[in-house]
mmCIF file of C-alpha atoms in Angstrom:
data_model
loop_
_atom_site.group_PDB
_atom_site.id
_atom_site.type_symbol
_atom_site.label_atom_id
_atom_site.label_comp_id
_atom_site.label_asym_id
_atom_site.label_seq_id
_atom_site.Cartn_x
_atom_site.Cartn_y
_atom_site.Cartn_z
ATOM 1 C CA MET A 3 10.935 6.617 5.384
ATOM 2 C CA LYS A 4 8.840 5.661 8.436
ATOM 3 C CA GLU A 5 6.404 8.496 7.781
ATOM 4 C CA SER A 6 6.093 7.615 4.093
ATOM 5 C CA LEU A 7 5.323 3.973 4.902
ATOM 6 C CA TRP A 8 2.723 4.911 7.507
ATOM 7 C CA ASN A 9 1.144 7.445 5.143
ATOM 8 C CA SER A 10 0.663 4.647 2.621
ATOM 9 C CA ILE A 11 -1.343 2.756 5.217
ATOM 10 C CA VAL A 12 -3.460 5.825 5.967
ATOM 11 C CA SER A 13 -4.023 6.344 2.235
ATOM 12 C CA VAL A 14 -5.560 2.892 1.858
ATOM 13 C CA ARG A 15 -7.815 3.485 4.810
ATOM 14 C CA LYS A 16 -8.902 6.821 3.382
ATOM 15 C CA ASN A 17 -9.400 5.807 -0.226
ATOM 16 C CA ALA A 18 -10.815 2.292 0.213
ATOM 17 C CA PRO A 19 -9.644 1.115 -3.212
ATOM 18 C CA LEU A 20 -11.432 -1.621 -5.119
ATOM 19 C CA VAL A 21 -8.956 -4.465 -5.698
ATOM 20 C CA HIS A 22 -9.723 -7.012 -8.402
ATOM 21 C CA ASN A 23 -8.190 -10.374 -7.512
ATOM 22 C CA ILE A 24 -7.687 -13.352 -9.811
ATOM 23 C CA THR A 25 -6.043 -15.494 -7.207
ATOM 24 C CA ASN A 26 -5.783 -19.063 -6.066
ATOM 25 C CA TYR A 27 -8.871 -20.546 -4.457
ATOM 26 C CA VAL A 28 -6.916 -21.809 -1.426
ATOM 27 C CA VAL A 29 -6.507 -18.260 -0.117
ATOM 28 C CA MET A 30 -9.494 -16.315 -1.461
ATOM 29 C CA ASN A 31 -11.211 -15.976 1.922
ATOM 30 C CA THR A 32 -7.984 -15.105 3.698
ATOM 31 C CA THR A 33 -6.955 -12.408 1.236
ATOM 32 C CA ALA A 34 -10.422 -10.918 0.992
ATOM 33 C CA ASN A 35 -10.601 -10.580 4.770
ATOM 34 C CA ALA A 36 -7.130 -9.052 4.913
ATOM 35 C CA LEU A 37 -8.081 -6.458 2.278
ATOM 36 C CA LEU A 38 -11.216 -5.548 4.198
ATOM 37 C CA ALA A 39 -9.200 -5.291 7.443
ATOM 38 C CA VAL A 40 -6.808 -2.702 5.977
ATOM 39 C CA GLY A 41 -9.672 -0.675 4.520
ATOM 40 C CA ALA A 42 -9.732 -1.867 0.909
ATOM 41 C CA SER A 43 -12.642 -3.439 -0.977
ATOM 42 C CA PRO A 44 -11.949 -6.853 -2.568
ATOM 43 C CA VAL A 45 -13.575 -8.474 -5.543
ATOM 44 C CA MET A 46 -12.733 -11.994 -6.759
ATOM 45 C CA ALA A 47 -13.769 -12.399 -10.369
ATOM 46 C CA HIS A 48 -12.391 -14.577 -13.110
ATOM 47 C CA ALA A 49 -15.375 -15.158 -15.507
ATOM 48 C CA HIS A 50 -14.292 -14.271 -19.045
ATOM 49 C CA PRO A 51 -17.397 -12.176 -19.924
ATOM 50 C CA GLU A 52 -16.816 -9.710 -17.055
ATOM 51 C CA ILE A 53 -13.015 -9.565 -16.834
ATOM 52 C CA GLU A 54 -12.519 -6.411 -18.923
ATOM 53 C CA ASP A 55 -15.405 -4.567 -17.262
ATOM 54 C CA MET A 56 -14.104 -5.438 -13.807
ATOM 55 C CA VAL A 57 -10.579 -4.259 -14.588
ATOM 56 C CA SER A 58 -12.028 -1.007 -15.935
ATOM 57 C CA ILE A 59 -13.748 -0.151 -12.648
ATOM 58 C CA CYS A 60 -11.139 -1.410 -10.154
ATOM 59 C CA GLY A 61 -8.332 0.578 -8.597
ATOM 60 C CA SER A 62 -5.824 -2.181 -9.143
ATOM 61 C CA LEU A 63 -5.453 -5.780 -10.276
ATOM 62 C CA VAL A 64 -3.851 -8.720 -8.462
ATOM 63 C CA ILE A 65 -2.912 -11.853 -10.397
ATOM 64 C CA ASN A 66 -1.777 -14.960 -8.477
ATOM 65 C CA ILE A 67 -1.023 -18.152 -10.406
ATOM 66 C CA GLY A 68 -1.192 -20.481 -7.395
ATOM 67 C CA THR A 69 -4.012 -22.787 -8.560
ATOM 68 C CA LEU A 70 -3.509 -22.413 -12.289
ATOM 69 C CA ASP A 71 -5.699 -23.990 -14.949
ATOM 70 C CA GLU A 72 -6.510 -23.229 -18.566
ATOM 71 C CA TYR A 73 -9.631 -21.177 -17.903
ATOM 72 C CA TRP A 74 -8.071 -19.066 -15.174
ATOM 73 C CA ALA A 75 -4.901 -18.592 -17.203
ATOM 74 C CA GLU A 76 -6.946 -17.038 -19.992
ATOM 75 C CA SER A 77 -8.749 -14.867 -17.434
ATOM 76 C CA MET A 78 -5.393 -13.635 -16.169
ATOM 77 C CA LEU A 79 -4.117 -12.757 -19.601
ATOM 78 C CA LYS A 80 -7.355 -10.917 -20.485
ATOM 79 C CA ALA A 81 -7.123 -8.952 -17.235
ATOM 80 C CA ALA A 82 -3.440 -8.112 -17.568
ATOM 81 C CA LYS A 83 -3.937 -6.944 -21.149
ATOM 82 C CA LYS A 84 -6.811 -4.714 -20.086
ATOM 83 C CA ALA A 85 -4.843 -3.302 -17.140
ATOM 84 C CA GLN A 86 -1.985 -2.382 -19.424
ATOM 85 C CA GLU A 87 -4.343 -0.762 -21.961
ATOM 86 C CA THR A 88 -6.138 1.286 -19.299
ATOM 87 C CA GLY A 89 -3.117 2.137 -17.172
ATOM 88 C CA LYS A 90 -4.454 0.318 -14.109
ATOM 89 C CA PRO A 91 -1.624 -0.733 -11.758
ATOM 90 C CA TRP A 92 -1.314 -4.485 -11.320
ATOM 91 C CA VAL A 93 0.763 -6.955 -9.336
ATOM 92 C CA LEU A 94 1.905 -10.423 -10.332
ATOM 93 C CA ASP A 95 2.515 -13.246 -7.817
ATOM 94 C CA PRO A 96 4.295 -16.016 -9.764
ATOM 95 C CA VAL A 97 3.488 -18.785 -7.288
ATOM 96 C CA GLY A 98 5.525 -21.944 -7.959
ATOM 97 C CA VAL A 99 7.136 -20.615 -11.132
ATOM 98 C CA GLY A 100 10.093 -22.777 -12.020
ATOM 99 C CA ALA A 101 8.372 -25.934 -10.755
ATOM 100 C CA THR A 102 6.649 -26.862 -14.081
ATOM 101 C CA SER A 103 6.895 -25.784 -17.705
ATOM 102 C CA TYR A 104 3.189 -24.851 -17.622
ATOM 103 C CA ARG A 105 3.740 -22.294 -14.842
ATOM 104 C CA ASP A 106 6.818 -20.966 -16.621
ATOM 105 C CA GLU A 107 4.845 -20.429 -19.816
ATOM 106 C CA ALA A 108 1.964 -18.748 -18.002
ATOM 107 C CA ALA A 109 4.286 -16.424 -16.120
ATOM 108 C CA ALA A 110 6.195 -15.554 -19.283
ATOM 109 C CA GLN A 111 2.971 -14.630 -21.079
ATOM 110 C CA LEU A 112 1.873 -12.422 -18.153
ATOM 111 C CA LEU A 113 5.230 -10.628 -18.050
ATOM 112 C CA GLN A 114 4.519 -9.359 -21.571
ATOM 113 C CA TYR A 115 1.897 -7.037 -20.021
ATOM 114 C CA LYS A 116 4.470 -5.353 -17.743
ATOM 115 C CA PRO A 117 3.247 -5.807 -14.173
ATOM 116 C CA ASN A 118 3.882 -2.747 -12.014
ATOM 117 C CA ILE A 119 4.886 -5.039 -9.133
ATOM 118 C CA ILE A 120 6.229 -8.565 -8.994
ATOM 119 C CA ARG A 121 6.235 -10.261 -5.581
ATOM 120 C CA GLY A 122 7.539 -13.707 -4.858
ATOM 121 C CA ASN A 123 9.940 -15.693 -2.721
ATOM 122 C CA ALA A 124 13.597 -15.911 -3.678
ATOM 123 C CA SER A 125 13.264 -19.131 -5.681
ATOM 124 C CA GLU A 126 10.346 -17.739 -7.668
ATOM 125 C CA ILE A 127 12.104 -14.445 -8.441
ATOM 126 C CA MET A 128 15.246 -16.287 -9.448
ATOM 127 C CA ALA A 129 13.289 -18.687 -11.678
ATOM 128 C CA LEU A 130 11.378 -15.781 -13.205
ATOM 129 C CA ALA A 131 14.633 -14.088 -14.100
ATOM 130 C CA LYS A 132 15.886 -17.378 -15.547
ATOM 131 C CA LEU A 133 18.803 -17.368 -13.115
ATOM 132 C CA ASN A 134 17.679 -20.431 -11.205
ATOM 133 C CA LYS A 135 18.821 -23.709 -12.794
ATOM 134 C CA GLN A 136 16.976 -25.908 -10.257
ATOM 135 C CA LYS A 137 13.293 -26.661 -9.851
ATOM 136 C CA THR A 138 11.530 -24.778 -7.073
ATOM 137 C CA LYS A 139 10.208 -26.684 -4.052
ATOM 138 C CA GLY A 140 6.485 -26.273 -4.719
ATOM 139 C CA VAL A 141 5.452 -22.838 -3.452
ATOM 140 C CA ASP A 142 8.111 -22.730 -0.745
ATOM 141 C CA SER A 143 11.432 -21.003 -1.223
ATOM 142 C CA THR A 144 14.686 -22.976 -1.273
ATOM 143 C CA HIS A 145 16.750 -19.781 -1.211
ATOM 144 C CA ALA A 146 17.180 -16.832 1.143
ATOM 145 C CA SER A 147 15.752 -13.564 -0.102
ATOM 146 C CA THR A 148 19.241 -11.995 -0.193
ATOM 147 C CA GLU A 149 20.285 -14.572 -2.787
ATOM 148 C CA ALA A 150 17.734 -13.168 -5.244
ATOM 149 C CA ILE A 151 18.909 -9.567 -5.287
ATOM 150 C CA GLU A 152 20.697 -9.929 -8.612
ATOM 151 C CA ALA A 153 17.659 -11.582 -10.182
ATOM 152 C CA ALA A 154 15.306 -8.943 -8.746
ATOM 153 C CA LYS A 155 17.479 -6.142 -10.051
ATOM 154 C CA TRP A 156 17.515 -7.725 -13.500
ATOM 155 C CA LEU A 157 13.727 -8.064 -13.520
ATOM 156 C CA SER A 158 13.274 -4.506 -12.328
ATOM 157 C CA ASP A 159 15.562 -3.118 -14.972
ATOM 158 C CA SER A 160 14.307 -5.232 -17.866
ATOM 159 C CA ILE A 161 10.568 -5.011 -17.188
ATOM 160 C CA GLY A 162 10.328 -1.726 -15.332
ATOM 161 C CA SER A 163 8.628 -3.325 -12.356
ATOM 162 C CA VAL A 164 9.075 -2.892 -8.656
ATOM 163 C CA VAL A 165 10.278 -6.334 -7.504
ATOM 164 C CA CYS A 166 9.614 -7.574 -3.986
ATOM 165 C CA VAL A 167 11.473 -10.622 -2.684
ATOM 166 C CA SER A 168 9.805 -11.888 0.460
ATOM 167 C CA GLY A 169 11.615 -13.811 3.171
ATOM 168 C CA ALA A 170 13.217 -13.376 6.564
ATOM 169 C CA THR A 171 14.285 -10.041 5.099
ATOM 170 C CA ASP A 172 11.856 -8.525 2.643
ATOM 171 C CA ILE A 173 13.687 -6.803 -0.216
ATOM 172 C CA ILE A 174 11.963 -4.277 -2.453
ATOM 173 C CA ILE A 175 13.803 -3.033 -5.509
ATOM 174 C CA SER A 176 12.976 -0.494 -8.143
ATOM 175 C CA GLY A 177 15.831 0.522 -10.463
ATOM 176 C CA GLU A 178 18.573 1.773 -8.169
ATOM 177 C CA ARG A 179 16.279 2.144 -5.164
ATOM 178 C CA GLN A 180 16.203 -0.559 -2.512
ATOM 179 C CA VAL A 181 14.385 -1.045 0.786
ATOM 180 C CA LEU A 182 15.056 -3.869 3.244
ATOM 181 C CA LEU A 183 12.501 -4.814 5.933
ATOM 182 C CA HIS A 184 13.428 -6.979 8.902
ATOM 183 C CA ASN A 185 10.034 -7.591 10.537
ATOM 184 C CA GLY A 186 7.821 -10.633 10.816
ATOM 185 C CA HIS A 187 7.979 -13.887 12.779
ATOM 186 C CA GLU A 188 8.765 -17.490 11.784
ATOM 187 C CA LEU A 189 5.345 -18.678 12.994
ATOM 188 C CA MET A 190 3.845 -16.829 10.026
ATOM 189 C CA GLN A 191 5.299 -19.590 7.829
ATOM 190 C CA ARG A 192 2.829 -22.022 9.461
ATOM 191 C CA VAL A 193 -0.220 -20.136 8.132
ATOM 192 C CA THR A 194 -1.124 -20.842 4.565
ATOM 193 C CA GLY A 195 -1.500 -17.962 2.146
ATOM 194 C CA LEU A 196 0.309 -15.134 3.949
ATOM 195 C CA GLY A 197 2.570 -14.592 0.914
ATOM 196 C CA CYS A 198 -0.545 -14.380 -1.190
ATOM 197 C CA THR A 199 -1.971 -11.987 1.401
ATOM 198 C CA ALA A 200 1.077 -9.795 1.027
ATOM 199 C CA THR A 201 0.457 -9.637 -2.731
ATOM 200 C CA ALA A 202 -3.170 -8.739 -2.220
ATOM 201 C CA LEU A 203 -2.252 -5.922 0.180
ATOM 202 C CA ILE A 204 0.297 -4.611 -2.290
ATOM 203 C CA GLY A 205 -2.599 -4.390 -4.735
ATOM 204 C CA ALA A 206 -4.505 -2.162 -2.348
ATOM 205 C CA PHE A 207 -1.485 -0.003 -1.646
ATOM 206 C CA ILE A 208 -0.455 0.608 -5.270
ATOM 207 C CA ALA A 209 -4.037 1.707 -6.004
ATOM 208 C CA SER A 210 -3.644 4.468 -3.377
ATOM 209 C CA SER A 211 -0.086 5.723 -3.982
ATOM 210 C CA GLU A 212 1.928 7.150 -6.872
ATOM 211 C CA ASP A 213 5.221 5.864 -5.468
ATOM 212 C CA LYS A 214 4.965 2.138 -6.152
ATOM 213 C CA LEU A 215 8.137 1.251 -4.223
ATOM 214 C CA ILE A 216 6.908 3.007 -1.078
ATOM 215 C CA ALA A 217 3.453 1.469 -1.568
ATOM 216 C CA THR A 218 4.950 -2.012 -1.840
ATOM 217 C CA ALA A 219 7.183 -1.515 1.198
ATOM 218 C CA GLY A 220 4.273 -0.116 3.172
ATOM 219 C CA ALA A 221 2.129 -3.185 2.464
ATOM 220 C CA MET A 222 4.950 -5.581 3.304
ATOM 221 C CA ALA A 223 5.812 -3.697 6.478
ATOM 222 C CA LEU A 224 2.207 -3.629 7.641
ATOM 223 C CA LEU A 225 1.768 -7.378 7.232
ATOM 224 C CA ALA A 226 5.105 -8.283 8.810
ATOM 225 C CA ILE A 227 4.642 -6.010 11.785
ATOM 226 C CA SER A 228 1.037 -7.154 12.286
ATOM 227 C CA GLY A 229 2.259 -10.757 12.285
ATOM 228 C CA GLU A 230 5.038 -9.942 14.690
ATOM 229 C CA LEU A 231 2.649 -8.229 17.134
ATOM 230 C CA ALA A 232 -0.042 -10.898 16.717
ATOM 231 C CA GLN A 233 2.407 -13.698 17.509
ATOM 232 C CA LYS A 234 2.937 -12.315 20.967
ATOM 233 C CA ILE A 235 -0.644 -13.167 21.949
ATOM 234 C CA SER A 236 -1.040 -16.337 19.899
ATOM 235 C CA LEU A 237 -0.754 -19.958 20.984
ATOM 236 C CA GLY A 238 -0.090 -21.307 17.484
ATOM 237 C CA PRO A 239 -0.859 -20.831 13.793
ATOM 238 C CA GLY A 240 -4.640 -20.994 14.303
ATOM 239 C CA SER A 241 -4.866 -18.121 16.760
ATOM 240 C CA LEU A 242 -2.128 -16.272 14.838
ATOM 241 C CA GLN A 243 -4.322 -16.160 11.762
ATOM 242 C CA VAL A 244 -7.171 -14.581 13.732
ATOM 243 C CA ASN A 245 -4.960 -12.196 15.745
ATOM 244 C CA LEU A 246 -3.122 -11.127 12.597
ATOM 245 C CA LEU A 247 -6.371 -10.156 10.914
ATOM 246 C CA ASP A 248 -7.350 -8.116 13.986
ATOM 247 C CA LYS A 249 -3.980 -6.366 14.093
ATOM 248 C CA LEU A 250 -4.221 -5.388 10.409
ATOM 249 C CA TYR A 251 -7.419 -3.578 11.424
ATOM 250 C CA THR A 252 -6.337 -2.070 14.762
ATOM 251 C CA ILE A 253 -2.617 -1.243 14.303
ATOM 252 C CA THR A 254 -1.758 2.241 15.468
ATOM 253 C CA GLU A 255 0.839 4.694 14.249
ATOM 254 C CA GLU A 256 2.768 4.279 17.500
ATOM 255 C CA GLU A 257 2.807 0.489 17.201
ATOM 256 C CA PHE A 258 3.993 0.752 13.623
ATOM 257 C CA TYR A 259 6.801 3.192 14.321
ATOM 258 C CA ASN A 260 7.991 1.320 17.415
ATOM 259 C CA SER A 261 8.089 -1.988 15.568
ATOM 260 C CA LEU A 262 9.403 -1.064 12.134
ATOM 261 C CA LYS A 263 12.906 -2.371 11.366
ATOM 262 C CA THR A 264 14.015 -1.046 8.008
ATOM 263 C CA GLU A 265 17.160 0.018 6.268
ATOM 264 C CA THR A 266 17.176 3.248 4.377
ATOM 265 C CA VAL A 267 16.792 3.378 0.628
ATOM 266 C CA SER A 268 20.043 2.421 -1.081
ATOM 267 C CA TYR A 269 21.234 3.638 -4.482
ATOM 268 C CA ALA A 270 23.927 1.049 -4.814
ATOM 269 C CA VAL A 271 22.219 -2.300 -5.243
#
């Protein structure tokens, strides 16, 4: 498992995939820099006239509904449709789903185009699977990631997606396969957009690997370990953001292996 996860990191560095992001404008700069740091090439494009052309030339598509509006929602649907038609892998980040009916409707429409990966916090995954009867607390999770395993399994089985539930323990599920990651640091919660960054990195990794579960786990492990290592030399969230970006760029195989805390793939979810 460790070797497979590290190889997914090396693959991104080697292949430098072009990742098309339709994401929220709060995190565009953060996610673009993170993609560059891991060796990928980001493009942020949501103009209707170029959506289909951009999807056609990219290695993968990332859709994040964080700052949703009517124009961007149409861009997302156009992009997801084109990705499905062309077989381009794509990842959905259903930010804040469950909080408003508008977000629920947008997410439901996007799910029709079968995202290869769905990544969200526990509340978002539970809401997406229609198992959560309460409103979500903005974009923050009100549930532990382990509470969303049933919902994640249902989504994976019904849509055919790899589902990643992020939290203190990151849980990645695909059918009967499951990976748990126990890295990261609580200070990462004080930096805006790191969940969105995780989604963007997943986009780079799925463009460079056939095994989408391993690619997703590799991206999540890289971000969590980099945050964990960066925290050790950071004074607070400001310096963490800078040090995390540097660590995404400089992390070594030895650092990765020595830091990784993962449970083996399980076939009994």
